[in-house]
Amino acid sequence: MLALVFVNVAINYLDRANLSVAATQLGKDLDLSTKELGYIFSAFGWAYAALQIPGGIIADRFGPRILYAFCLITWSLATIAQSAVNGFLSLFSLRLLTGTFEAPSYPINNRVVTSWFPDNERASATAMYVSGQFIGLAFLLPALTAIQAYSGWKVLFIVTGLVGLVWGIIWYLFYRDPLDHPQVNKAELDHIEKGGGLFHGKKSGVDNPSLWRWKNFKLILSNRTLWGVYIGQFSLNATLWFFLTWFPTYLVKYRGIDLKQSGYLGSIPFLAACAGLLLSGFISDRLVKQGTSVSIARKTPIIAGLLLSIVIIGANYTNDVTLIIFFMSLAFFGVGMALISWVFVSILSPKHLIGLTGGVFNLMGNLASIVVPITIGHLITGTDFKPAIVFIGIVEFIGACAYIFLVGKAERISTGDDQSENALIFEQK
């Protein structure tokens, strides 16, 4: 099940990053200015961020099997349609559509991991599926740049879209929730449940519409620890969205690196991020199993990663390609370390509000997908990209401060509905 989610995430980010590979030539063909390109890069984020809360609610009310298949197929169709764009408006609209259909994806991912894994394995599981975005791009970026170089951006959108269409069918055929999987026995279900895993779907009663009330939104939006996590996630996504949007353009246009060479060099930071993520996840889970408090075990690698990512500013002080890639890779390694932050949704969320909390968390984080591409587009002056890199470093520092000063004890937020919710689940079992 985790392997299926891993591939979902890889395809998810493939269809976010294809535009960044196509951007240099596409911008010339469609006569787009730097500022217009910034808005195009941000278009995905407008819809994606706005629909995170609805996406979280949908993830709690419908099963991952059908919902994820629907999302994969529809966003892939929108990706294929981007091969036929003829200007700013049509491309902006289709990127909005792609963001719309991808919106429930991470709340679904979190729901799957919360269902299938006990607490002391969840950081590792989260690290494994989130690593799909880095491993997928690291190994596919050279292929994407080759397609772009030899066949053009239209073929690039068609190929990446077709991959998602096929995988949507595969997901539907093979994914099942724990209670529905024919190969899961009672011993495994007991192991997951005793370790804090939460079974979802109609059998557990969490899709009861009465649970979706304003006081639940107020609870999720008024907790200080959650706000620290929200701000931290925005900071992480700031660097992530730099790499998903402007990074190839930065290498080719502002550092003079050949397009095909940029595909290979550009894959190195993604591999570094993946290494940081996996290392952080396994170390964090090991600390928990050894008796370290959950707060320390989960927060320490996140804070260390955010502080490390500030070294991205070092790229401003060298013209050596090796050093540029080194600073970029080290910074992205730090971001990877901190990306186990999704585990805080499982730790902090009230049991019946996993999807809603995940939706708000992803909404706050993905505001960066709107702010960062546009801000960078405005900060670039002529051939000077340095102000944009400084901007990224400052945002990472703010994220580290949020975890240090706002994120308190890592424990589940209790609500007045917990007893009634548990009674409902017990009765339905």
PDB file of N, CA and C in Angstrom, residues 367-409:
ATOM      1  N   LEU A 367       0.272  27.823   0.434  1.00  0.00           N
ATOM      2  CA  LEU A 367       0.241  29.245   0.094  1.00  0.00           C
ATOM      3  C   LEU A 367       1.585  29.653  -0.504  1.00  0.00           C
ATOM      4  N   ALA A 368       2.640  28.915  -0.138  1.00  0.00           N
ATOM      5  CA  ALA A 368       3.964  29.180  -0.707  1.00  0.00           C
ATOM      6  C   ALA A 368       3.984  28.941  -2.208  1.00  0.00           C
ATOM      7  N   SER A 369       3.156  28.018  -2.696  1.00  0.00           N
ATOM      8  CA  SER A 369       3.123  27.747  -4.133  1.00  0.00           C
ATOM      9  C   SER A 369       2.536  28.910  -4.917  1.00  0.00           C
ATOM     10  N   ILE A 370       1.842  29.797  -4.207  1.00  0.00           N
ATOM     11  CA  ILE A 370       1.316  31.029  -4.833  1.00  0.00           C
ATOM     12  C   ILE A 370       2.315  32.169  -4.656  1.00  0.00           C
ATOM     13  N   VAL A 371       2.733  32.360  -3.408  1.00  0.00           N
ATOM     14  CA  VAL A 371       3.559  33.518  -3.045  1.00  0.00           C
ATOM     15  C   VAL A 371       4.953  33.452  -3.660  1.00  0.00           C
ATOM     16  N   VAL A 372       5.597  32.296  -3.572  1.00  0.00           N
ATOM     17  CA  VAL A 372       7.002  32.189  -3.950  1.00  0.00           C
ATOM     18  C   VAL A 372       7.250  32.395  -5.447  1.00  0.00           C
ATOM     19  N   PRO A 373       6.530  31.708  -6.353  1.00  0.00           N
ATOM     20  CA  PRO A 373       6.805  31.935  -7.774  1.00  0.00           C
ATOM     21  C   PRO A 373       6.572  33.381  -8.210  1.00  0.00           C
ATOM     22  N   ILE A 374       5.505  33.997  -7.681  1.00  0.00           N
ATOM     23  CA  ILE A 374       5.212  35.390  -8.050  1.00  0.00           C
ATOM     24  C   ILE A 374       6.271  36.331  -7.480  1.00  0.00           C
ATOM     25  N   THR A 375       6.626  36.137  -6.206  1.00  0.00           N
ATOM     26  CA  THR A 375       7.628  36.996  -5.565  1.00  0.00           C
ATOM     27  C   THR A 375       8.963  36.911  -6.290  1.00  0.00           C
ATOM     28  N   ILE A 376       9.382  35.688  -6.629  1.00  0.00           N
ATOM     29  CA  ILE A 376      10.646  35.532  -7.357  1.00  0.00           C
ATOM     30  C   ILE A 376      10.574  36.235  -8.702  1.00  0.00           C
ATOM     31  N   GLY A 377       9.436  36.107  -9.397  1.00  0.00           N
ATOM     32  CA  GLY A 377       9.275  36.777 -10.686  1.00  0.00           C
ATOM     33  C   GLY A 377       9.439  38.284 -10.586  1.00  0.00           C
ATOM     34  N   HIS A 378       9.029  38.848  -9.454  1.00  0.00           N
ATOM     35  CA  HIS A 378       9.168  40.293  -9.255  1.00  0.00           C
ATOM     36  C   HIS A 378      10.543  40.696  -8.714  1.00  0.00           C
ATOM     37  N   LEU A 379      11.204  39.772  -7.988  1.00  0.00           N
ATOM     38  CA  LEU A 379      12.518  40.092  -7.422  1.00  0.00           C
ATOM     39  C   LEU A 379      13.631  40.025  -8.460  1.00  0.00           C
ATOM     40  N   ILE A 380      13.446  39.229  -9.504  1.00  0.00           N
ATOM     41  CA  ILE A 380      14.461  39.119 -10.541  1.00  0.00           C
ATOM     42  C   ILE A 380      14.564  40.437 -11.298  1.00  0.00           C
ATOM     43  N   THR A 381      15.766  40.951 -11.399  1.00  0.00           N
ATOM     44  CA  THR A 381      15.987  42.192 -12.158  1.00  0.00           C
ATOM     45  C   THR A 381      17.062  41.942 -13.203  1.00  0.00           C
ATOM     46  N   GLY A 382      16.680  41.945 -14.451  1.00  0.00           N
ATOM     47  CA  GLY A 382      17.635  41.714 -15.526  1.00  0.00           C
ATOM     48  C   GLY A 382      18.230  40.322 -15.429  1.00  0.00           C
ATOM     49  N   THR A 383      19.522  40.263 -15.128  1.00  0.00           N
ATOM     50  CA  THR A 383      20.203  38.977 -14.996  1.00  0.00           C
ATOM     51  C   THR A 383      20.528  38.657 -13.535  1.00  0.00           C
ATOM     52  N   ASP A 384      19.941  39.403 -12.604  1.00  0.00           N
ATOM     53  CA  ASP A 384      20.255  39.254 -11.188  1.00  0.00           C
ATOM     54  C   ASP A 384      19.185  38.423 -10.474  1.00  0.00           C
ATOM     55  N   PHE A 385      19.564  37.206 -10.077  1.00  0.00           N
ATOM     56  CA  PHE A 385      18.644  36.308  -9.381  1.00  0.00           C
ATOM     57  C   PHE A 385      18.896  36.311  -7.864  1.00  0.00           C
ATOM     58  N   LYS A 386      19.931  37.059  -7.413  1.00  0.00           N
ATOM     59  CA  LYS A 386      20.367  36.976  -6.023  1.00  0.00           C
ATOM     60  C   LYS A 386      19.289  37.367  -5.006  1.00  0.00           C
ATOM     61  N   PRO A 387      18.503  38.434  -5.240  1.00  0.00           N
ATOM     62  CA  PRO A 387      17.473  38.784  -4.250  1.00  0.00           C
ATOM     63  C   PRO A 387      16.479  37.648  -4.007  1.00  0.00           C
ATOM     64  N   ALA A 388      16.185  36.880  -5.050  1.00  0.00           N
ATOM     65  CA  ALA A 388      15.247  35.770  -4.898  1.00  0.00           C
ATOM     66  C   ALA A 388      15.817  34.693  -3.977  1.00  0.00           C
ATOM     67  N   ILE A 389      17.119  34.414  -4.089  1.00  0.00           N
ATOM     68  CA  ILE A 389      17.748  33.402  -3.239  1.00  0.00           C
ATOM     69  C   ILE A 389      17.772  33.872  -1.779  1.00  0.00           C
ATOM     70  N   VAL A 390      18.046  35.139  -1.552  1.00  0.00           N
ATOM     71  CA  VAL A 390      18.028  35.691  -0.193  1.00  0.00           C
ATOM     72  C   VAL A 390      16.625  35.576   0.403  1.00  0.00           C
ATOM     73  N   PHE A 391      15.628  35.845  -0.393  1.00  0.00           N
ATOM     74  CA  PHE A 391      14.224  35.725   0.042  1.00  0.00           C
ATOM     75  C   PHE A 391      13.935  34.311   0.549  1.00  0.00           C
ATOM     76  N   ILE A 392      14.381  33.296  -0.180  1.00  0.00           N
ATOM     77  CA  ILE A 392      14.161  31.910   0.226  1.00  0.00           C
ATOM     78  C   ILE A 392      14.837  31.629   1.567  1.00  0.00           C
ATOM     79  N   GLY A 393      16.069  32.087   1.734  1.00  0.00           N
ATOM     80  CA  GLY A 393      16.796  31.868   2.986  1.00  0.00           C
ATOM     81  C   GLY A 393      16.093  32.493   4.183  1.00  0.00           C
ATOM     82  N   ILE A 394      15.552  33.698   4.014  1.00  0.00           N
ATOM     83  CA  ILE A 394      14.844  34.384   5.108  1.00  0.00           C
ATOM     84  C   ILE A 394      13.599  33.605   5.512  1.00  0.00           C
ATOM     85  N   VAL A 395      12.862  33.130   4.541  1.00  0.00           N
ATOM     86  CA  VAL A 395      11.641  32.364   4.827  1.00  0.00           C
ATOM     87  C   VAL A 395      11.969  31.090   5.610  1.00  0.00           C
ATOM     88  N   GLU A 396      13.078  30.428   5.268  1.00  0.00           N
ATOM     89  CA  GLU A 396      13.464  29.216   5.999  1.00  0.00           C
ATOM     90  C   GLU A 396      13.796  29.535   7.460  1.00  0.00           C
ATOM     91  N   PHE A 397      14.449  30.662   7.695  1.00  0.00           N
ATOM     92  CA  PHE A 397      14.776  31.071   9.070  1.00  0.00           C
ATOM     93  C   PHE A 397      13.497  31.302   9.876  1.00  0.00           C
ATOM     94  N   ILE A 398      12.504  31.911   9.272  1.00  0.00           N
ATOM     95  CA  ILE A 398      11.224  32.142   9.954  1.00  0.00           C
ATOM     96  C   ILE A 398      10.569  30.812  10.325  1.00  0.00           C
ATOM     97  N   GLY A 399      10.656  29.831   9.416  1.00  0.00           N
ATOM     98  CA  GLY A 399      10.087  28.519   9.701  1.00  0.00           C
ATOM     99  C   GLY A 399      10.759  27.847  10.895  1.00  0.00           C
ATOM    100  N   ALA A 400      12.083  27.941  10.977  1.00  0.00           N
ATOM    101  CA  ALA A 400      12.803  27.361  12.118  1.00  0.00           C
ATOM    102  C   ALA A 400      12.361  28.017  13.422  1.00  0.00           C
ATOM    103  N   CYS A 401      12.214  29.332  13.402  1.00  0.00           N
ATOM    104  CA  CYS A 401      11.758  30.058  14.596  1.00  0.00           C
ATOM    105  C   CYS A 401      10.356  29.613  15.015  1.00  0.00           C
ATOM    106  N   ALA A 402       9.496  29.334  14.049  1.00  0.00           N
ATOM    107  CA  ALA A 402       8.131  28.896  14.350  1.00  0.00           C
ATOM    108  C   ALA A 402       8.147  27.580  15.123  1.00  0.00           C
ATOM    109  N   TYR A 403       8.991  26.639  14.689  1.00  0.00           N
ATOM    110  CA  TYR A 403       9.074  25.357  15.398  1.00  0.00           C
ATOM    111  C   TYR A 403       9.725  25.510  16.768  1.00  0.00           C
ATOM    112  N   ILE A 404      10.699  26.397  16.875  1.00  0.00           N
ATOM    113  CA  ILE A 404      11.402  26.583  18.151  1.00  0.00           C
ATOM    114  C   ILE A 404      10.502  27.248  19.187  1.00  0.00           C
ATOM    115  N   PHE A 405       9.755  28.273  18.779  1.00  0.00           N
ATOM    116  CA  PHE A 405       9.035  29.105  19.744  1.00  0.00           C
ATOM    117  C   PHE A 405       7.527  28.837  19.827  1.00  0.00           C
ATOM    118  N   LEU A 406       6.934  28.211  18.805  1.00  0.00           N
ATOM    119  CA  LEU A 406       5.482  28.019  18.815  1.00  0.00           C
ATOM    120  C   LEU A 406       5.045  26.578  19.007  1.00  0.00           C
ATOM    121  N   VAL A 407       5.811  25.643  18.484  1.00  0.00           N
ATOM    122  CA  VAL A 407       5.395  24.238  18.551  1.00  0.00           C
ATOM    123  C   VAL A 407       5.741  23.682  19.925  1.00  0.00           C
ATOM    124  N   GLY A 408       4.701  23.382  20.701  1.00  0.00           N
ATOM    125  CA  GLY A 408       4.904  22.880  22.059  1.00  0.00           C
ATOM    126  C   GLY A 408       4.912  21.369  22.109  1.00  0.00           C
ATOM    127  N   LYS A 409       4.290  20.818  23.144  1.00  0.00           N
ATOM    128  CA  LYS A 409       4.279  19.377  23.349  1.00  0.00           C
ATOM    129  C   LYS A 409       3.479  18.694  22.242  1.00  0.00           C
TER     130      LYS A 409
END
